[in-house]
Amino acid sequence: MEVLEDSPGEKTGKEATSGILGGLTQTRTNIAILIGTVVIVSLIKQNCMAVQEDDMGFKLCVTSRRGVKDLSNQNLLDVPSNLPNDTQYLDISHNSIQRLNGAQFSGLSQLCCLKVTHCGLQEISPSVFSHTPALKVLNISYNDLRIIPDISLKQLKILDLANNLYNSYRVPPSFQKLTSLDVLSLGSTAALSIHYNDFDPLMNISLYHLLLGAGIQWQNYDPGALAKVKSLQKISLFACFCGNFSMLEKVLVDLNVTGATSLRFITVFPDICNLTGNPFKKLRTMPFIQNLTIENTWINSSFMEVLLKNVWISSLHDLAFVNITYHEDKPDGFQFRTINHTVNVHSITFNGVHHYQYSYPTINISTEAVYNLTYLKFSGSGMNILPCKLISALPSLETLDLSDNLLKDLGFWWFPCSNTSVFPKLRKLYLSKNRFSSLSFISEKTHQMKTLESLDLSFNSIELDKTCSWPAHLTELSLGNNNLGNSVFKFLSSNFERIDLSKTGITAITQENLSQFPKLTHLKLSSNSIQVIPADLMAPALLSLYVDQNAITSISSEVLPGLPRLQTLKAGSNPFVCSCDSYWFITVLNKSMLPDWPFDYTCNTPPLFAGLPLSEYKTSQLSCETWLQVVVAFSVIIVICIALGLSFYKCDGAWYIKMLWVWIRVKRRGKKHSNMLKNASFSYHAFISYSHQDCGWVDSQLVPSLEGSGFSLCVHARDFIPGDWIIDNIINCVESSYKTLFVLSKHFVQSEWCNYELFFAQHRAISIQQDSLVFILLEPIPADSLPKRFFRLRSLLRQQTYLEWPKDERKQQVFWSSLKSMLHMADKSMVLKDVATAISDAVPLLLDHE
């Protein structure tokens, strides 16, 4: 490694990092490695490209964590054969895989991003890509491929073939089928020339970005080679042109033909390069180039003067220097005098500036050259004091980025500076990654910036020392990555519309906090310890809410009504509970609101579902919605009742229940009157009262069935005593029987004798027991058809249960069982007929005893 010197052996190699503008306090820092060698720059480029491709690969391809397979650094000798068919992102980098075969990728039809770097890969079978038609990102850089492989994937968008061993940049004809290709990276230390026909297959491809080179100096470039890629918008040249500036001019001429708008030079000059002539003169005649970036390059004051003279006369709008090493090679430093030309440059970026001299850099630039500058970034320069001249020399500046420096409160607002006119048009000020501390001091000083709208104070050491006084025109504040706590809301302005409080130690967000900001439209609370979003949260103007990487387990549907204008909700990387608490969030919430869905949403509990993507958690609405459970349960009950009712009706259930009720009442009443009947005895189980016109049924059905079962019946045609009055026979038979059975029919109600029998039996029931009357309905009798003299029968039928004679034989069995169970109660009290005459005396005695 070489150390830059003014003359060999004169400097020790110690390096001091300081600001690049005059008046900056110089900070000396020893640096172990000098940026500029091809090896180090290659590593930097590799890391940057890897990060960009990984991000793009995830964005384009990954919809679920299940689809990501990272098998890098596993000491693999071959691609595993058991990869899931739903693999979307596969990284097998840093292994020892020399060949890719088609069989290894069989079944991976969903593979979208394939990364195979640092594997010593030497050969790729064309059949590999026949199994992966969905491939969009392919990174096979940093391998040992000796030819550019044939690839014809129609969906491929990003292809990285850099840092292999092919000796020619000639792309195969199959590349003309890469109709979706946006980014192509080519680079080999063995390819020393670019020939005219190398990029012919790309002529009809709408390529957006071409990265070309491996950090070495080319030996030959055929004019017109790059001019064939006519749709090119951006080109990055990773090549050295020191000592061969004519080749650089040829490249610039061809890029002008392509109409590319963005040009990026990486290590365009090595650490030691004698600048002769004007290698960037062609920039003046390139009307399409809008952006120029010089990256990882040694720049001395002479080079800077030549470059800026061409830039200021060109059509360039944006100029950026990234990770550069600045060295003053002239005693008077950098001198840029007034030029008589309209300056188009509106944006200048210095991102990573290393200065290797102990003396302050001398920069003398005309204010006219930067008068129209609207964007200026000085990042990673070691700046600790803002020069006063910078304040007065940039009247049109709208955005100032001084992040990643060493600025403190008094270093930015330096007391020797006049504060009468501080950045008269400044709208955005970025001061992140510095050493600012007092929020109250900063709030007071921002009143001097009359047009300031946005202030970034993230990654500092901010303290909430005392009450803050913010200007009304400041509407956006970022305080992320400062340890502030829940009280930070009290130190903010009610005029703020955008607030970033990511990683500030907040544990809770309340309605009281948000009520202070009626104009709030964007709120970032990422990486805190918030456990719940309150249901009563009210922020009518809020459009965007970031609560990712907190401790939130679920988000209730009751949150959204208080946020009627919410368009973006970022809530990933939280410990979600996969239960009914998350049902609404998973199934109902509009996922277009979630920029990080579904990749950053996984189940944390219960353990059974830990790690499961939230999008794959399945639960039913019925199991989670109480109202729906009630509706379904009620509907099921109704259906069951209807089904039972229909079955009940079809199977004559009403009749069976009526018979069951008769049986239950008989049993209950039998027990109730068992004491009354203990000492009573009867001659008959039952006296049968019926019309002579119903004798056919009585003689053929009733009498044979009951007497066949051992019951003693009193039938008037058989058991009335001849010679006695009919009324006396009726009274005697009624009183000698345990029950009186009435066979009711239309004929019964027309019989006067039947009416007498009913009358005497009813009076006997009143005096002895309520249930001595049993009615058998032989046929339906309409209530309005009963004669007036049967008024008692009408009331009895309404009050007492009766048995109905069924036509169905199955039901008749139930009928007989019910009837017989009524008569069995008299079995123990039955005596011979000759003692039945004492019944009239025994019953009153029993009643008096009771």
mmCIF file of N, CA, C and O in Angstrom, residues 500-576:
data_model
loop_
_atom_site.group_PDB
_atom_site.id
_atom_site.type_symbol
_atom_site.label_atom_id
_atom_site.label_comp_id
_atom_site.label_asym_id
_atom_site.label_seq_id
_atom_site.Cartn_x
_atom_site.Cartn_y
_atom_site.Cartn_z
ATOM 1 N N ASP A 500 -40.636 12.560 14.644
ATOM 2 C CA ASP A 500 -39.947 11.264 14.678
ATOM 3 C C ASP A 500 -39.339 11.079 16.063
ATOM 4 O O ASP A 500 -38.395 11.777 16.438
ATOM 5 N N LEU A 501 -39.893 10.119 16.816
ATOM 6 C CA LEU A 501 -39.405 9.801 18.162
ATOM 7 C C LEU A 501 -38.996 8.330 18.237
ATOM 8 O O LEU A 501 -39.184 7.665 19.257
ATOM 9 N N SER A 502 -38.424 7.834 17.171
ATOM 10 C CA SER A 502 -37.989 6.447 17.134
ATOM 11 C C SER A 502 -36.832 6.227 18.108
ATOM 12 O O SER A 502 -35.908 7.034 18.194
ATOM 13 N N LYS A 503 -36.912 5.146 18.833
ATOM 14 C CA LYS A 503 -35.864 4.729 19.769
ATOM 15 C C LYS A 503 -35.487 5.856 20.727
ATOM 16 O O LYS A 503 -34.335 6.251 20.863
ATOM 17 N N THR A 504 -36.490 6.352 21.419
ATOM 18 C CA THR A 504 -36.267 7.426 22.393
ATOM 19 C C THR A 504 -36.656 7.009 23.807
ATOM 20 O O THR A 504 -36.739 7.854 24.695
ATOM 21 N N GLY A 505 -36.925 5.722 24.031
ATOM 22 C CA GLY A 505 -37.236 5.237 25.371
ATOM 23 C C GLY A 505 -38.677 5.453 25.788
ATOM 24 O O GLY A 505 -38.985 5.418 26.984
ATOM 25 N N ILE A 506 -39.569 5.653 24.843
ATOM 26 C CA ILE A 506 -40.988 5.847 25.159
ATOM 27 C C ILE A 506 -41.621 4.493 25.487
ATOM 28 O O ILE A 506 -41.429 3.520 24.759
ATOM 29 N N THR A 507 -42.388 4.449 26.577
ATOM 30 C CA THR A 507 -43.027 3.195 26.992
ATOM 31 C C THR A 507 -44.537 3.211 26.801
ATOM 32 O O THR A 507 -45.177 2.162 26.880
ATOM 33 N N ALA A 508 -45.110 4.396 26.567
ATOM 34 C CA ALA A 508 -46.565 4.477 26.404
ATOM 35 C C ALA A 508 -46.924 5.713 25.604
ATOM 36 O O ALA A 508 -46.241 6.744 25.681
ATOM 37 N N ILE A 509 -48.004 5.607 24.856
ATOM 38 C CA ILE A 509 -48.538 6.737 24.107
ATOM 39 C C ILE A 509 -49.986 6.931 24.563
ATOM 40 O O ILE A 509 -50.764 5.971 24.596
ATOM 41 N N THR A 510 -50.347 8.143 24.927
ATOM 42 C CA THR A 510 -51.685 8.400 25.454
ATOM 43 C C THR A 510 -52.386 9.480 24.640
ATOM 44 O O THR A 510 -51.760 10.219 23.873
ATOM 45 N N GLN A 511 -53.696 9.572 24.859
ATOM 46 C CA GLN A 511 -54.468 10.614 24.189
ATOM 47 C C GLN A 511 -54.031 11.989 24.661
ATOM 48 O O GLN A 511 -54.042 12.962 23.900
ATOM 49 N N GLU A 512 -53.615 12.085 25.914
ATOM 50 C CA GLU A 512 -53.127 13.361 26.443
ATOM 51 C C GLU A 512 -51.900 13.834 25.670
ATOM 52 O O GLU A 512 -51.742 15.028 25.416
ATOM 53 N N ASN A 513 -51.044 12.882 25.285
ATOM 54 C CA ASN A 513 -49.855 13.247 24.508
ATOM 55 C C ASN A 513 -50.236 13.806 23.141
ATOM 56 O O ASN A 513 -49.767 14.876 22.729
ATOM 57 N N LEU A 514 -51.094 13.085 22.424
ATOM 58 C CA LEU A 514 -51.420 13.471 21.051
ATOM 59 C C LEU A 514 -52.333 14.685 20.973
ATOM 60 O O LEU A 514 -52.352 15.377 19.954
ATOM 61 N N SER A 515 -53.094 14.931 22.012
ATOM 62 C CA SER A 515 -54.007 16.077 21.979
ATOM 63 C C SER A 515 -53.266 17.399 21.890
ATOM 64 O O SER A 515 -53.860 18.428 21.548
ATOM 65 N N GLN A 516 -51.959 17.384 22.161
ATOM 66 C CA GLN A 516 -51.171 18.615 22.078
ATOM 67 C C GLN A 516 -50.842 18.993 20.637
ATOM 68 O O GLN A 516 -50.388 20.102 20.385
ATOM 69 N N PHE A 517 -51.070 18.060 19.683
ATOM 70 C CA PHE A 517 -50.631 18.286 18.311
ATOM 71 C C PHE A 517 -51.815 18.154 17.345
ATOM 72 O O PHE A 517 -51.990 17.127 16.692
ATOM 73 N N PRO A 518 -52.641 19.178 17.234
ATOM 74 C CA PRO A 518 -53.833 19.094 16.379
ATOM 75 C C PRO A 518 -53.499 18.993 14.890
ATOM 76 O O PRO A 518 -54.336 18.543 14.110
ATOM 77 N N LYS A 519 -52.290 19.408 14.499
ATOM 78 C CA LYS A 519 -51.914 19.391 13.091
ATOM 79 C C LYS A 519 -51.070 18.167 12.709
ATOM 80 O O LYS A 519 -50.629 18.055 11.569
ATOM 81 N N LEU A 520 -50.856 17.274 13.645
ATOM 82 C CA LEU A 520 -49.946 16.152 13.432
ATOM 83 C C LEU A 520 -50.434 15.243 12.299
ATOM 84 O O LEU A 520 -51.558 14.744 12.322
ATOM 85 N N THR A 521 -49.567 15.020 11.304
ATOM 86 C CA THR A 521 -49.902 14.146 10.169
ATOM 87 C C THR A 521 -49.011 12.911 10.101
ATOM 88 O O THR A 521 -49.431 11.890 9.555
ATOM 89 N N HIS A 522 -47.788 12.978 10.626
ATOM 90 C CA HIS A 522 -46.861 11.848 10.563
ATOM 91 C C HIS A 522 -46.190 11.686 11.927
ATOM 92 O O HIS A 522 -45.616 12.637 12.466
ATOM 93 N N LEU A 523 -46.282 10.473 12.466
ATOM 94 C CA LEU A 523 -45.687 10.190 13.776
ATOM 95 C C LEU A 523 -44.929 8.871 13.709
ATOM 96 O O LEU A 523 -45.495 7.836 13.353
ATOM 97 N N LYS A 524 -43.650 8.922 14.066
ATOM 98 C CA LYS A 524 -42.814 7.723 14.089
ATOM 99 C C LYS A 524 -42.438 7.407 15.537
ATOM 100 O O LYS A 524 -41.800 8.221 16.211
ATOM 101 N N LEU A 525 -42.828 6.213 15.978
ATOM 102 C CA LEU A 525 -42.515 5.747 17.331
ATOM 103 C C LEU A 525 -41.841 4.385 17.280
ATOM 104 O O LEU A 525 -41.989 3.568 18.192
ATOM 105 N N SER A 526 -41.090 4.126 16.243
ATOM 106 C CA SER A 526 -40.434 2.832 16.061
ATOM 107 C C SER A 526 -39.390 2.585 17.145
ATOM 108 O O SER A 526 -38.832 3.519 17.734
ATOM 109 N N SER A 527 -39.148 1.295 17.411
ATOM 110 C CA SER A 527 -38.059 0.869 18.302
ATOM 111 C C SER A 527 -38.167 1.475 19.697
ATOM 112 O O SER A 527 -37.193 1.970 20.248
ATOM 113 N N ASN A 528 -39.364 1.451 20.257
ATOM 114 C CA ASN A 528 -39.560 1.861 21.637
ATOM 115 C C ASN A 528 -40.067 0.674 22.446
ATOM 116 O O ASN A 528 -39.861 -0.481 22.051
ATOM 117 N N SER A 529 -40.734 0.931 23.561
ATOM 118 C CA SER A 529 -41.247 -0.155 24.413
ATOM 119 C C SER A 529 -42.746 -0.017 24.622
ATOM 120 O O SER A 529 -43.276 -0.361 25.681
ATOM 121 N N ILE A 530 -43.442 0.471 23.618
ATOM 122 C CA ILE A 530 -44.887 0.654 23.694
ATOM 123 C C ILE A 530 -45.567 -0.710 23.637
ATOM 124 O O ILE A 530 -45.262 -1.522 22.764
ATOM 125 N N GLN A 531 -46.485 -0.951 24.564
ATOM 126 C CA GLN A 531 -47.149 -2.253 24.646
ATOM 127 C C GLN A 531 -48.537 -2.263 24.018
ATOM 128 O O GLN A 531 -49.035 -3.317 23.628
ATOM 129 N N VAL A 532 -49.164 -1.112 23.927
ATOM 130 C CA VAL A 532 -50.530 -1.082 23.401
ATOM 131 C C VAL A 532 -50.812 0.274 22.766
ATOM 132 O O VAL A 532 -50.270 1.299 23.191
ATOM 133 N N ILE A 533 -51.632 0.246 21.712
ATOM 134 C CA ILE A 533 -52.142 1.484 21.126
ATOM 135 C C ILE A 533 -53.520 1.710 21.720
ATOM 136 O O ILE A 533 -54.442 0.930 21.464
ATOM 137 N N PRO A 534 -53.711 2.754 22.505
ATOM 138 C CA PRO A 534 -54.995 2.944 23.201
ATOM 139 C C PRO A 534 -56.164 3.068 22.236
ATOM 140 O O PRO A 534 -56.036 3.650 21.147
ATOM 141 N N ALA A 535 -57.310 2.539 22.653
ATOM 142 C CA ALA A 535 -58.501 2.599 21.810
ATOM 143 C C ALA A 535 -59.072 4.009 21.737
ATOM 144 O O ALA A 535 -59.790 4.340 20.793
ATOM 145 N N ASP A 536 -58.758 4.839 22.736
ATOM 146 C CA ASP A 536 -59.308 6.195 22.759
ATOM 147 C C ASP A 536 -58.408 7.203 22.070
ATOM 148 O O ASP A 536 -58.614 8.411 22.184
ATOM 149 N N LEU A 537 -57.417 6.726 21.325
ATOM 150 C CA LEU A 537 -56.482 7.625 20.653
ATOM 151 C C LEU A 537 -57.220 8.449 19.599
ATOM 152 O O LEU A 537 -57.931 7.886 18.758
ATOM 153 N N MET A 538 -57.036 9.761 19.643
ATOM 154 C CA MET A 538 -57.706 10.652 18.700
ATOM 155 C C MET A 538 -56.662 11.535 18.029
ATOM 156 O O MET A 538 -56.003 12.342 18.677
ATOM 157 N N ALA A 539 -56.515 11.373 16.722
ATOM 158 C CA ALA A 539 -55.606 12.206 15.934
ATOM 159 C C ALA A 539 -56.241 12.389 14.558
ATOM 160 O O ALA A 539 -55.919 11.675 13.609
ATOM 161 N N PRO A 540 -57.182 13.290 14.424
ATOM 162 C CA PRO A 540 -57.974 13.403 13.192
ATOM 163 C C PRO A 540 -57.168 13.739 11.947
ATOM 164 O O PRO A 540 -57.624 13.452 10.844
ATOM 165 N N ALA A 541 -55.980 14.325 12.099
ATOM 166 C CA ALA A 541 -55.188 14.712 10.929
ATOM 167 C C ALA A 541 -54.092 13.705 10.593
ATOM 168 O O ALA A 541 -53.414 13.842 9.574
ATOM 169 N N LEU A 542 -53.910 12.681 11.444
ATOM 170 C CA LEU A 542 -52.791 11.763 11.279
ATOM 171 C C LEU A 542 -52.934 10.929 10.004
ATOM 172 O O LEU A 542 -53.950 10.279 9.772
ATOM 173 N N LEU A 543 -51.878 10.926 9.181
ATOM 174 C CA LEU A 543 -51.844 10.157 7.933
ATOM 175 C C LEU A 543 -50.933 8.944 8.035
ATOM 176 O O LEU A 543 -51.176 7.931 7.367
ATOM 177 N N SER A 544 -49.880 9.035 8.839
ATOM 178 C CA SER A 544 -48.894 7.960 8.910
ATOM 179 C C SER A 544 -48.486 7.730 10.359
ATOM 180 O O SER A 544 -48.167 8.684 11.082
ATOM 181 N N LEU A 545 -48.490 6.444 10.760
ATOM 182 C CA LEU A 545 -48.100 6.067 12.124
ATOM 183 C C LEU A 545 -47.156 4.879 12.066
ATOM 184 O O LEU A 545 -47.501 3.832 11.509
ATOM 185 N N TYR A 546 -45.955 5.037 12.647
ATOM 186 C CA TYR A 546 -44.965 3.966 12.703
ATOM 187 C C TYR A 546 -44.836 3.517 14.158
ATOM 188 O O TYR A 546 -44.427 4.288 15.021
ATOM 189 N N VAL A 547 -45.191 2.258 14.415
ATOM 190 C CA VAL A 547 -45.046 1.680 15.761
ATOM 191 C C VAL A 547 -44.354 0.325 15.672
ATOM 192 O O VAL A 547 -44.552 -0.544 16.519
ATOM 193 N N ASP A 548 -43.546 0.121 14.658
ATOM 194 C CA ASP A 548 -42.837 -1.142 14.495
ATOM 195 C C ASP A 548 -41.736 -1.274 15.541
ATOM 196 O O ASP A 548 -41.274 -0.290 16.109
ATOM 197 N N GLN A 549 -41.339 -2.517 15.820
ATOM 198 C CA GLN A 549 -40.270 -2.837 16.773
ATOM 199 C C GLN A 549 -40.568 -2.287 18.167
ATOM 200 O O GLN A 549 -39.744 -1.653 18.794
ATOM 201 N N ASN A 550 -41.789 -2.524 18.632
ATOM 202 C CA ASN A 550 -42.163 -2.182 19.986
ATOM 203 C C ASN A 550 -42.518 -3.471 20.734
ATOM 204 O O ASN A 550 -41.984 -4.534 20.421
ATOM 205 N N ALA A 551 -43.424 -3.398 21.699
ATOM 206 C CA ALA A 551 -43.853 -4.579 22.463
ATOM 207 C C ALA A 551 -45.349 -4.789 22.321
ATOM 208 O O ALA A 551 -46.006 -5.297 23.221
ATOM 209 N N ILE A 552 -45.888 -4.423 21.173
ATOM 210 C CA ILE A 552 -47.326 -4.520 20.928
ATOM 211 C C ILE A 552 -47.689 -5.957 20.579
ATOM 212 O O ILE A 552 -47.088 -6.556 19.685
ATOM 213 N N THR A 553 -48.702 -6.508 21.269
ATOM 214 C CA THR A 553 -49.120 -7.891 21.020
ATOM 215 C C THR A 553 -50.329 -7.985 20.101
ATOM 216 O O THR A 553 -50.551 -9.015 19.482
ATOM 217 N N SER A 554 -51.114 -6.927 20.016
ATOM 218 C CA SER A 554 -52.266 -6.919 19.109
ATOM 219 C C SER A 554 -52.709 -5.477 18.897
ATOM 220 O O SER A 554 -52.407 -4.599 19.712
ATOM 221 N N ILE A 555 -53.419 -5.267 17.789
ATOM 222 C CA ILE A 555 -53.950 -3.941 17.470
ATOM 223 C C ILE A 555 -55.457 -4.074 17.328
ATOM 224 O O ILE A 555 -55.950 -4.838 16.496
ATOM 225 N N SER A 556 -56.189 -3.324 18.132
ATOM 226 C CA SER A 556 -57.643 -3.449 18.173
ATOM 227 C C SER A 556 -58.294 -2.659 17.051
ATOM 228 O O SER A 556 -57.767 -1.626 16.599
ATOM 229 N N SER A 557 -59.452 -3.129 16.626
ATOM 230 C CA SER A 557 -60.215 -2.415 15.600
ATOM 231 C C SER A 557 -60.737 -1.084 16.130
ATOM 232 O O SER A 557 -61.117 -0.205 15.355
ATOM 233 N N GLU A 558 -60.753 -0.927 17.454
ATOM 234 C CA GLU A 558 -61.249 0.307 18.059
ATOM 235 C C GLU A 558 -60.269 1.466 17.897
ATOM 236 O O GLU A 558 -60.609 2.610 18.203
ATOM 237 N N VAL A 559 -59.052 1.181 17.401
ATOM 238 C CA VAL A 559 -58.052 2.236 17.233
ATOM 239 C C VAL A 559 -58.370 3.103 16.023
ATOM 240 O O VAL A 559 -58.233 4.332 16.062
ATOM 241 N N LEU A 560 -58.787 2.482 14.929
ATOM 242 C CA LEU A 560 -58.948 3.202 13.666
ATOM 243 C C LEU A 560 -60.005 4.312 13.689
ATOM 244 O O LEU A 560 -59.812 5.333 13.039
ATOM 245 N N PRO A 561 -61.137 4.150 14.356
ATOM 246 C CA PRO A 561 -62.110 5.258 14.352
ATOM 247 C C PRO A 561 -61.534 6.577 14.824
ATOM 248 O O PRO A 561 -61.971 7.640 14.360
ATOM 249 N N GLY A 562 -60.575 6.547 15.719
ATOM 250 C CA GLY A 562 -59.953 7.781 16.180
ATOM 251 C C GLY A 562 -58.895 8.313 15.242
ATOM 252 O O GLY A 562 -58.364 9.409 15.457
ATOM 253 N N LEU A 563 -58.569 7.549 14.200
ATOM 254 C CA LEU A 563 -57.571 7.957 13.204
ATOM 255 C C LEU A 563 -58.222 7.893 11.820
ATOM 256 O O LEU A 563 -57.852 7.086 10.972
ATOM 257 N N PRO A 564 -59.195 8.741 11.539
ATOM 258 C CA PRO A 564 -60.003 8.603 10.310
ATOM 259 C C PRO A 564 -59.226 8.799 9.018
ATOM 260 O O PRO A 564 -59.645 8.292 7.982
ATOM 261 N N ARG A 565 -58.115 9.518 9.045
ATOM 262 C CA ARG A 565 -57.374 9.811 7.811
ATOM 263 C C ARG A 565 -56.109 8.961 7.660
ATOM 264 O O ARG A 565 -55.322 9.184 6.742
ATOM 265 N N LEU A 566 -55.947 7.987 8.538
ATOM 266 C CA LEU A 566 -54.729 7.179 8.521
ATOM 267 C C LEU A 566 -54.598 6.413 7.204
ATOM 268 O O LEU A 566 -55.510 5.706 6.786
ATOM 269 N N GLN A 567 -53.446 6.558 6.553
ATOM 270 C CA GLN A 567 -53.163 5.891 5.284
ATOM 271 C C GLN A 567 -52.039 4.867 5.404
ATOM 272 O O GLN A 567 -52.002 3.895 4.653
ATOM 273 N N THR A 568 -51.125 5.091 6.332
ATOM 274 C CA THR A 568 -49.970 4.207 6.492
ATOM 275 C C THR A 568 -49.809 3.825 7.957
ATOM 276 O O THR A 568 -49.751 4.694 8.829
ATOM 277 N N LEU A 569 -49.745 2.520 8.197
ATOM 278 C CA LEU A 569 -49.514 2.002 9.551
ATOM 279 C C LEU A 569 -48.393 0.968 9.463
ATOM 280 O O LEU A 569 -48.574 -0.105 8.901
ATOM 281 N N LYS A 570 -47.260 1.289 10.033
ATOM 282 C CA LYS A 570 -46.134 0.357 10.048
ATOM 283 C C LYS A 570 -46.031 -0.226 11.453
ATOM 284 O O LYS A 570 -45.679 0.465 12.400
ATOM 285 N N ALA A 571 -46.344 -1.526 11.568
ATOM 286 C CA ALA A 571 -46.412 -2.154 12.894
ATOM 287 C C ALA A 571 -45.691 -3.490 12.932
ATOM 288 O O ALA A 571 -45.960 -4.317 13.802
ATOM 289 N N GLY A 572 -44.776 -3.729 12.025
ATOM 290 C CA GLY A 572 -44.070 -5.002 11.993
ATOM 291 C C GLY A 572 -43.055 -5.154 13.114
ATOM 292 O O GLY A 572 -42.791 -4.230 13.889
ATOM 293 N N SER A 573 -42.504 -6.364 13.218
ATOM 294 C CA SER A 573 -41.470 -6.671 14.224
ATOM 295 C C SER A 573 -41.961 -6.415 15.642
ATOM 296 O O SER A 573 -41.221 -5.905 16.493
ATOM 297 N N ASN A 574 -43.217 -6.738 15.908
ATOM 298 C CA ASN A 574 -43.779 -6.699 17.249
ATOM 299 C C ASN A 574 -44.110 -8.128 17.685
ATOM 300 O O ASN A 574 -44.328 -9.002 16.843
ATOM 301 N N PRO A 575 -44.165 -8.397 18.992
ATOM 302 C CA PRO A 575 -44.459 -9.772 19.473
ATOM 303 C C PRO A 575 -45.951 -10.081 19.439
ATOM 304 O O PRO A 575 -46.619 -10.150 20.466
ATOM 305 N N PHE A 576 -46.481 -10.286 18.260
ATOM 306 C CA PHE A 576 -47.918 -10.482 18.116
ATOM 307 C C PHE A 576 -48.373 -11.805 18.730
ATOM 308 O O PHE A 576 -47.666 -12.812 18.659
#
